[in-house]
Tab-separated table of C-alpha atoms in Angstrom:
chain	number	residue	atom	x	y	z
A	1	MET	CA	101.704	75.672	108.354
A	2	PHE	CA	102.261	79.273	109.474
A	3	LEU	CA	99.576	79.600	112.170
A	4	ALA	CA	99.188	77.780	115.471
A	5	THR	CA	95.931	76.749	117.091
A	6	ARG	CA	97.113	78.147	120.415
A	7	ALA	CA	99.803	80.494	121.659
A	8	PRO	CA	103.206	78.909	122.393
A	9	SER	CA	104.293	78.599	126.012
A	10	LEU	CA	106.754	81.069	127.475
A	11	LYS	CA	109.307	78.274	127.868
A	12	THR	CA	109.032	77.376	124.169
A	13	VAL	CA	109.331	81.007	123.094
A	14	LEU	CA	112.363	81.637	125.284
A	15	LEU	CA	114.126	78.486	124.070
A	16	ALA	CA	113.450	79.129	120.366
A	17	THR	CA	114.256	82.828	120.469
A	18	GLY	CA	117.281	81.985	122.616
A	19	VAL	CA	118.781	79.826	119.868
A	20	VAL	CA	118.001	82.452	117.219
A	21	LEU	CA	119.515	85.265	119.295
A	22	THR	CA	122.535	83.151	120.213
A	23	LEU	CA	123.395	82.748	116.525
A	24	ALA	CA	122.352	86.201	115.321
A	25	MET	CA	124.279	88.120	117.953
A	26	GLY	CA	127.110	85.625	118.409
A	27	VAL	CA	128.128	85.490	114.744
A	28	ARG	CA	127.890	89.254	114.385
A	29	HIS	CA	129.899	89.888	117.548
A	30	GLY	CA	132.938	88.213	115.998
A	31	PHE	CA	133.070	90.221	112.762
A	32	GLY	CA	136.034	92.173	114.144
A	33	PHE	CA	138.208	89.060	113.676
A	34	TRP	CA	137.805	89.396	109.904
A	35	MET	CA	138.918	93.041	109.678
A	36	GLN	CA	142.617	92.429	109.239
A	37	PRO	CA	142.593	89.255	107.078
A	38	ILE	CA	139.977	90.623	104.652
A	39	SER	CA	141.681	94.016	104.448
A	40	GLN	CA	145.081	92.434	103.817
A	41	ALA	CA	143.754	89.939	101.262
A	42	ASN	CA	141.944	92.602	99.235
A	43	GLY	CA	144.394	95.466	99.725
A	44	TRP	CA	141.873	97.629	101.606
A	45	THR	CA	142.392	100.097	104.427
A	46	ARG	CA	140.569	99.483	107.709
A	47	GLU	CA	138.148	102.239	106.731
A	48	THR	CA	136.628	100.043	103.969
A	49	TYR	CA	135.787	97.162	106.270
A	50	SER	CA	134.697	99.595	108.970
A	51	LEU	CA	132.308	101.221	106.489
A	52	ALA	CA	130.828	97.815	105.655
A	53	MET	CA	130.279	97.092	109.351
A	54	ALA	CA	128.838	100.572	109.799
A	55	LEU	CA	126.369	100.121	106.943
A	56	GLN	CA	125.326	96.729	108.313
A	57	ASN	CA	124.477	98.334	111.612
A	58	LEU	CA	122.713	101.294	110.039
A	59	LEU	CA	120.550	99.141	107.759
A	60	TRP	CA	119.832	96.801	110.669
A	61	GLY	CA	118.315	99.843	112.296
A	62	VAL	CA	116.522	101.008	109.137
A	63	PHE	CA	114.959	97.588	108.537
A	64	GLY	CA	114.211	97.099	112.233
A	65	PRO	CA	110.882	98.962	112.532
A	66	PHE	CA	109.570	97.301	109.360
A	67	ALA	CA	110.659	93.860	110.552
A	68	GLY	CA	108.909	94.664	113.825
A	69	MET	CA	105.715	95.708	112.013
A	70	ALA	CA	105.820	92.469	110.026
A	71	ALA	CA	106.368	90.408	113.186
A	72	ASP	CA	103.438	92.137	114.922
A	73	ARG	CA	101.208	91.695	111.869
A	74	PHE	CA	102.253	88.331	110.401
A	75	GLY	CA	104.034	86.644	113.302
A	76	ALA	CA	107.640	86.223	114.375
A	77	MET	CA	108.017	82.891	112.571
A	78	ARG	CA	107.790	84.337	109.048
A	79	VAL	CA	110.133	87.176	109.913
A	80	VAL	CA	112.774	84.882	111.420
A	81	LEU	CA	112.655	82.644	108.324
A	82	VAL	CA	113.351	85.641	106.073
A	83	GLY	CA	116.099	86.752	108.419
A	84	ALA	CA	117.844	83.367	108.413
A	85	LEU	CA	118.018	83.329	104.614
A	86	ALA	CA	119.209	86.938	104.430
A	87	TYR	CA	121.872	86.280	107.078
A	88	MET	CA	123.130	83.272	105.134
A	89	ALA	CA	123.282	85.305	101.916
A	90	GLY	CA	125.217	88.063	103.660
A	91	LEU	CA	127.861	85.718	105.031
A	92	VAL	CA	128.361	84.111	101.614
A	93	TRP	CA	128.548	87.576	100.039
A	94	MET	CA	131.278	88.656	102.471
A	95	ALA	CA	133.268	85.528	101.587
A	96	LEU	CA	133.110	85.932	97.818
A	97	VAL	CA	132.916	89.631	96.878
A	98	THR	CA	136.216	91.467	96.422
A	99	ASP	CA	135.036	94.783	94.963
A	100	PRO	CA	134.983	97.221	97.908
A	101	THR	CA	131.806	99.043	96.868
A	102	LEU	CA	129.847	95.863	96.244
A	103	PHE	CA	131.197	94.359	99.453
A	104	VAL	CA	130.046	97.318	101.521
A	105	ILE	CA	126.585	97.586	99.943
A	106	GLY	CA	125.791	93.884	99.647
A	107	SER	CA	126.948	92.854	103.084
A	108	GLY	CA	125.196	95.890	104.533
A	109	VAL	CA	121.854	95.008	102.960
A	110	PHE	CA	121.904	91.245	103.578
A	111	ILE	CA	123.398	91.214	107.078
A	112	GLY	CA	121.396	94.290	108.069
A	113	LEU	CA	118.150	92.636	106.972
A	114	GLY	CA	119.151	89.333	108.555
A	115	LEU	CA	119.824	90.942	111.920
A	116	ALA	CA	116.665	93.056	111.789
A	117	CYS	CA	114.627	89.871	111.332
A	118	THR	CA	116.399	87.667	113.876
A	119	ALA	CA	117.562	89.945	116.714
A	120	PHE	CA	115.799	91.709	119.588
A	121	GLY	CA	113.348	93.892	117.673
A	122	ALA	CA	111.795	91.046	115.716
A	123	VAL	CA	111.359	88.679	118.670
A	124	SER	CA	110.607	91.145	121.468
A	125	GLY	CA	106.921	91.260	120.519
A	126	ILE	CA	106.273	87.537	120.894
A	127	ILE	CA	108.234	87.493	124.166
A	128	GLY	CA	106.229	90.442	125.501
A	129	ARG	CA	102.911	88.927	124.416
A	130	THR	CA	103.700	85.513	125.894
A	131	ALA	CA	105.176	86.575	129.231
A	132	PRO	CA	102.855	87.635	132.090
A	133	VAL	CA	103.240	91.286	133.056
A	134	ASP	CA	105.050	90.455	136.286
A	135	LYS	CA	107.593	88.281	134.400
A	136	ARG	CA	108.027	90.470	131.340
A	137	SER	CA	111.247	92.234	132.393
A	138	TRP	CA	112.690	88.883	133.528
A	139	ALA	CA	111.815	87.301	130.165
A	140	PHE	CA	113.543	90.111	128.292
A	141	GLY	CA	116.547	89.534	130.545
A	142	ILE	CA	116.598	85.856	129.586
A	143	SER	CA	116.608	86.764	125.883
A	144	GLY	CA	119.465	89.183	126.486
A	145	ALA	CA	121.387	86.473	128.313
A	146	ALA	CA	120.885	84.132	125.341
A	147	SER	CA	122.463	86.618	122.953
A	148	SER	CA	125.308	87.063	125.422
A	149	PHE	CA	125.803	83.303	125.571
A	150	GLY	CA	126.228	83.352	121.800
A	151	GLN	CA	128.921	85.988	122.068
A	152	PHE	CA	130.756	83.949	124.671
A	153	VAL	CA	130.534	80.609	122.860
A	154	LEU	CA	131.071	81.762	119.277
A	155	MET	CA	134.066	84.079	119.836
A	156	PRO	CA	136.647	81.289	120.144
A	157	VAL	CA	134.778	79.218	117.550
A	158	GLU	CA	134.995	81.966	114.937
A	159	GLN	CA	138.646	82.715	115.660
A	160	GLN	CA	139.526	79.015	115.452
A	161	LEU	CA	137.537	78.640	112.230
A	162	ILE	CA	139.535	81.440	110.629
A	163	SER	CA	142.797	79.814	111.754
A	164	ALA	CA	141.755	76.298	110.707
A	165	VAL	CA	140.017	76.792	107.343
A	166	GLY	CA	140.746	80.403	106.381
A	167	TRP	CA	138.552	83.479	106.613
A	168	GLN	CA	136.518	82.687	103.473
A	169	HIS	CA	135.577	79.130	104.422
A	170	ALA	CA	134.823	80.288	107.951
A	171	PHE	CA	132.036	82.435	106.479
A	172	PHE	CA	130.685	79.416	104.549
A	173	VAL	CA	130.577	77.274	107.691
A	174	LEU	CA	128.752	79.953	109.673
A	175	ALA	CA	126.254	80.488	106.849
A	176	ALA	CA	125.357	76.788	106.903
A	177	VAL	CA	125.010	76.740	110.698
A	178	VAL	CA	122.749	79.813	110.695
A	179	VAL	CA	120.263	78.244	108.284
A	180	ALA	CA	120.436	74.760	109.800
A	181	LEU	CA	119.521	75.998	113.293
A	182	MET	CA	117.451	79.152	112.802
A	183	VAL	CA	114.943	77.705	110.339
A	184	PRO	CA	113.650	74.888	112.568
A	185	MET	CA	113.560	77.227	115.591
A	186	ALA	CA	111.331	79.635	113.657
A	187	PHE	CA	108.540	77.065	113.482
A	188	PHE	CA	108.299	77.009	117.279
A	189	LEU	CA	107.304	80.691	117.120
A	190	ARG	CA	103.971	80.174	115.361
A	191	GLU	CA	101.112	82.131	116.929
A	192	PRO	CA	97.320	82.070	116.534
A	193	ALA	CA	95.846	84.452	113.978
A	194	THR	CA	94.568	86.802	116.700
A	195	VAL	CA	96.827	87.442	119.647
A	196	HIS	CA	96.179	91.087	120.521
A	197	ASP	CA	93.356	92.132	122.755
A	198	ASP	CA	94.736	94.794	125.033
A	199	GLY	CA	92.602	97.886	124.971
A	200	PRO	CA	91.313	100.239	122.275
A	201	ARG	CA	92.165	99.313	118.695
A	202	GLN	CA	95.185	101.226	117.450
A	203	SER	CA	96.638	101.269	113.949
A	204	ILE	CA	100.343	101.146	113.170
A	205	GLY	CA	100.271	104.829	112.194
A	206	GLU	CA	98.531	105.793	115.419
A	207	ALA	CA	101.028	103.821	117.483
A	208	PHE	CA	103.917	105.446	115.617
A	209	GLY	CA	102.522	108.936	116.152
A	210	GLU	CA	101.779	108.282	119.810
A	211	ALA	CA	105.353	107.127	120.443
A	212	THR	CA	107.053	109.977	118.586
A	213	ARG	CA	105.051	112.523	120.594
A	214	ASN	CA	105.954	110.895	123.894
A	215	ARG	CA	108.838	112.594	125.727
A	216	SER	CA	109.955	109.452	127.555
A	217	PHE	CA	110.093	107.489	124.303
A	218	LEU	CA	112.303	110.158	122.737
A	219	LEU	CA	114.612	110.088	125.755
A	220	LEU	CA	114.935	106.302	125.350
A	221	VAL	CA	115.789	106.858	121.699
A	222	ALA	CA	118.524	109.335	122.630
A	223	GLY	CA	120.053	107.039	125.242
A	224	TYR	CA	120.036	104.037	122.936
A	225	PHE	CA	122.066	105.979	120.354
A	226	VAL	CA	124.931	106.075	122.845
A	227	CYS	CA	124.572	102.369	123.611
A	228	GLY	CA	125.069	101.518	119.952
A	229	PHE	CA	128.006	103.881	119.505
A	230	GLN	CA	129.950	102.408	122.416
A	231	LEU	CA	129.279	98.721	121.887
A	232	VAL	CA	129.931	98.398	118.189
A	233	PHE	CA	133.055	100.553	118.295
A	234	ILE	CA	134.469	98.297	121.005
A	235	GLY	CA	133.254	95.048	119.439
A	236	VAL	CA	134.759	95.756	116.007
A	237	HIS	CA	137.873	97.786	116.817
A	238	LEU	CA	139.087	96.278	120.103
A	239	PRO	CA	141.165	93.462	118.466
A	240	ALA	CA	142.941	95.948	116.184
A	241	TYR	CA	143.397	98.448	119.046
A	242	LEU	CA	145.065	95.835	121.224
A	243	LYS	CA	147.436	94.820	118.445
A	244	ASP	CA	148.331	98.470	117.807
A	245	GLN	CA	149.129	98.876	121.512
A	246	GLY	CA	151.550	95.976	121.502
A	247	VAL	CA	149.231	93.200	122.716
A	248	ILE	CA	150.054	91.022	119.718
A	249	ASP	CA	148.807	87.686	121.057
A	250	PRO	CA	145.452	87.233	119.243
A	251	SER	CA	144.166	85.025	122.051
A	252	VAL	CA	143.947	88.103	124.302
A	253	ALA	CA	141.428	89.744	121.978
A	254	VAL	CA	139.532	86.471	121.628
A	255	MET	CA	139.373	86.039	125.388
A	256	ALA	CA	138.333	89.673	125.865
A	257	LEU	CA	135.380	89.392	123.496
A	258	ALA	CA	134.442	86.038	125.010
A	259	LEU	CA	134.545	87.541	128.505
A	260	ILE	CA	132.241	90.320	127.357
A	261	GLY	CA	129.765	87.664	126.270
A	262	LEU	CA	130.199	85.601	129.442
A	263	PHE	CA	129.708	88.462	131.877
A	264	ASN	CA	126.917	89.864	129.755
A	265	ILE	CA	124.916	86.728	130.546
A	266	VAL	CA	125.051	87.752	134.193
A	267	GLY	CA	124.427	91.420	133.463
A	268	SER	CA	121.455	90.910	131.137
A	269	TYR	CA	119.757	88.391	133.379
A	270	HIS	CA	120.093	90.427	136.543
A	271	ALA	CA	119.195	93.687	134.793
A	272	GLY	CA	115.936	92.090	133.691
A	273	LYS	CA	115.343	90.711	137.161
A	274	LEU	CA	116.080	94.042	138.859
A	275	GLY	CA	113.895	95.806	136.311
A	276	GLY	CA	110.896	94.017	137.799
A	277	ARG	CA	111.656	95.484	141.225
A	278	LEU	CA	113.344	98.876	140.753
A	279	PRO	CA	112.685	101.866	138.460
A	280	LYS	CA	114.159	100.886	135.115
A	281	ARG	CA	115.173	104.451	134.253
A	282	TYR	CA	117.525	104.626	137.242
A	283	LEU	CA	119.065	101.289	136.333
A	284	LEU	CA	119.619	102.490	132.758
A	285	SER	CA	121.259	105.703	133.944
A	286	GLY	CA	123.526	103.753	136.273
A	287	ILE	CA	124.623	101.484	133.425
A	288	TYR	CA	125.619	104.418	131.201
A	289	PHE	CA	127.483	106.219	134.000
A	290	LEU	CA	129.369	103.022	134.849
A	291	ARG	CA	130.315	102.473	131.204
A	292	ALA	CA	131.874	105.936	131.075
A	293	LEU	CA	133.824	105.162	134.248
A	294	VAL	CA	135.037	101.768	133.031
A	295	ILE	CA	136.177	103.120	129.643
A	296	THR	CA	138.022	105.980	131.363
A	297	ALA	CA	139.883	103.536	133.600
A	298	PHE	CA	140.767	101.304	130.630
A	299	VAL	CA	142.223	104.184	128.633
A	300	LEU	CA	144.207	105.660	131.545
A	301	LEU	CA	145.605	102.484	133.140
A	302	PRO	CA	148.703	100.743	131.706
A	303	LEU	CA	147.613	98.175	129.131
A	304	SER	CA	148.245	94.501	129.870
A	305	PRO	CA	146.325	91.243	129.371
A	306	LEU	CA	145.026	91.582	132.940
A	307	THR	CA	143.626	95.086	132.434
A	308	VAL	CA	142.102	93.969	129.123
A	309	TYR	CA	140.337	91.075	130.834
A	310	LEU	CA	139.122	93.275	133.696
A	311	PHE	CA	137.803	95.824	131.182
A	312	ALA	CA	136.057	93.096	129.193
A	313	ALA	CA	134.437	91.615	132.306
A	314	ALA	CA	133.219	95.001	133.531
A	315	MET	CA	131.899	96.022	130.107
A	316	GLY	CA	130.317	92.593	129.745
A	317	VAL	CA	128.153	93.142	132.814
A	318	LEU	CA	126.997	96.433	131.273
A	319	TRP	CA	126.946	95.312	127.613
A	320	LEU	CA	123.359	94.337	126.752
A	321	SER	CA	121.876	94.943	130.177
A	322	THR	CA	120.213	97.982	128.607
A	323	VAL	CA	118.042	95.761	126.386
A	324	PRO	CA	115.633	94.179	128.909
A	325	LEU	CA	115.269	97.513	130.692
A	326	THR	CA	114.568	99.461	127.496
A	327	ASN	CA	112.109	96.867	126.174
A	328	GLY	CA	110.499	96.690	129.606
A	329	ILE	CA	109.910	100.451	129.630
A	330	ILE	CA	108.430	100.349	126.118
A	331	ALA	CA	106.044	97.514	127.037
A	332	GLY	CA	105.143	99.202	130.306
A	333	ILE	CA	104.291	102.552	128.709
A	334	PHE	CA	102.679	101.483	125.423
A	335	GLY	CA	101.589	97.855	125.926
A	336	VAL	CA	102.586	94.909	123.727
A	337	LYS	CA	100.291	95.197	120.700
A	338	HIS	CA	102.912	97.066	118.653
A	339	MET	CA	105.853	96.009	120.799
A	340	SER	CA	108.114	94.768	118.002
A	341	MET	CA	107.607	97.904	115.912
A	342	LEU	CA	108.256	100.274	118.824
A	343	ALA	CA	111.324	98.296	119.891
A	344	GLY	CA	112.524	98.515	116.289
A	345	MET	CA	112.039	102.279	116.302
A	346	VAL	CA	114.164	102.693	119.417
A	347	PHE	CA	116.700	100.254	118.029
A	348	PHE	CA	117.045	102.358	114.873
A	349	SER	CA	118.632	105.033	117.043
A	350	HIS	CA	120.928	102.379	118.527
A	351	GLN	CA	122.053	101.450	115.040
A	352	VAL	CA	122.643	105.031	113.943
A	353	GLY	CA	124.983	105.203	116.927
A	354	SER	CA	126.513	101.871	115.882
A	355	PHE	CA	127.092	103.196	112.363
A	356	LEU	CA	128.889	106.263	113.653
A	357	GLY	CA	130.880	104.324	116.258
A	358	VAL	CA	132.287	101.716	113.913
A	359	TRP	CA	132.785	104.055	110.952
A	360	LEU	CA	134.261	106.887	113.009
A	361	GLY	CA	136.653	104.428	114.597
A	362	GLY	CA	138.025	103.433	111.194
A	363	TYR	CA	137.935	106.963	109.756
A	364	LEU	CA	139.692	108.655	112.670
A	365	TYR	CA	142.241	105.844	112.878
A	366	THR	CA	143.046	106.330	109.193
A	367	LEU	CA	143.200	110.103	109.707
A	368	LEU	CA	145.049	110.280	113.043
A	369	GLY	CA	146.659	106.846	113.415
A	370	SER	CA	145.020	106.430	116.816
A	371	TYR	CA	141.733	105.488	118.482
A	372	ASP	CA	142.204	107.959	121.367
A	373	LEU	CA	139.655	110.508	120.156
A	374	VAL	CA	136.940	107.871	119.717
A	375	TRP	CA	137.544	106.547	123.244
A	376	GLY	CA	137.085	110.103	124.508
A	377	ILE	CA	133.851	110.546	122.587
A	378	SER	CA	132.555	107.277	124.060
A	379	ILE	CA	133.222	108.526	127.590
A	380	VAL	CA	131.427	111.836	127.076
A	381	LEU	CA	128.448	110.158	125.430
A	382	GLY	CA	128.159	107.732	128.349
A	383	VAL	CA	127.744	110.616	130.782
A	384	VAL	CA	125.173	112.298	128.514
A	385	ALA	CA	123.139	109.081	128.192
A	386	GLY	CA	123.142	108.625	131.949
A	387	LEU	CA	121.650	112.085	132.399
A	388	VAL	CA	119.124	111.671	129.574
A	389	ASN	CA	117.514	108.555	131.058
A	390	LEU	CA	116.871	110.020	134.513
A	391	PRO	CA	113.642	111.959	133.708
A	392	ILE	CA	111.879	109.080	131.865
A	393	ASN	CA	108.290	108.514	133.040
A	394	GLU	CA	107.533	104.768	133.155
A	395	ARG	CA	103.803	105.002	133.922
A	396	PRO	CA	101.476	103.321	131.352
A	397	LEU	CA	99.701	105.583	128.894
A	398	VAL	CA	95.954	105.893	129.334
A	399	ARG	CA	93.896	105.454	126.152
A	400	GLY	CA	90.147	105.813	126.220
A	401	GLY	CA	90.094	105.436	129.996
A	402	LEU	CA	92.178	102.250	129.912
A	403	ALA	CA	95.891	101.920	130.680
A	404	ALA	CA	98.116	100.292	128.056
A	405	ALA	CA	98.789	96.623	128.841
């Protein structure tokens, strides 16, 4: 039931993981729509909901390497099944629990585990193992585009669900959809018992030690921290920021988040495609520098629906375009045997940044009554990340006379 007689085709893997990523990232991308109705219904400040979102992102990162190890050892199918059930439990928990402490902890654990088992880290290994070397960056780009498609499609769906059936029942509907679609897709990700045969045998501990001693890996980790900080701050706090600035029409925020998802399809796909032709480190640096520039323009220009849409489109192109490039560098340097675990390790840094971005946004807003300081921090971090990625060495490691593959 859990093992296949032969490896799945790349087309099958991309379709199945595409559906899983569409739901995992699409549902999560719309959590900002619940900030105000949940806070008002339960009498919370924005800091409480922000802390819950922050803990979700942090635990997503904490669980990520372990979900990756499990996917490398036991197969992506089992991990995705666990993730679908955890995701469902987290959505139901967020609908029912009114105690702020229990809400923060429970939603953090369940959603964090669900995302760790259904998002990029858990499925990157099977994509990397299935795709030929010359198509690997492109395949990662396709998976990034799938998650972006989810953001685009599910933004208006989630907002309309909240308006039509209320914020609680909207969670129930999404929980049912997650299980109904993710579970059958998981069974298309069955792999043979032995799928790794790429050079000298290497244990999980050896792979971990090798990565943490590698300068380029540590630079990737540092850059990915910034990626998480910027994206989750914007994704969660942008609707509230727009309302605070006088853009009271909720459809503007909905359209902005949808545009991020739409243009991210283009950005992720072409980043993966370019990553097969150009040095990935230079592409990564360019993305971070451009993010800093776009955020600066957004903060300085007069705010209107047009500038919001232009900001969303520009950020969308840059949104998850870091993912195929980062995963491509990891696979290129270390090979694909422990791909999911190593991707999870890098992603942990991303989620530490996410935790700080979403929590700091709520904390500083409560403290100062403004998001200005967090926007400034995002700009500075973008410049730092651009500089950090420039010296990365993408050449494969040589083990026992053989290059990693």
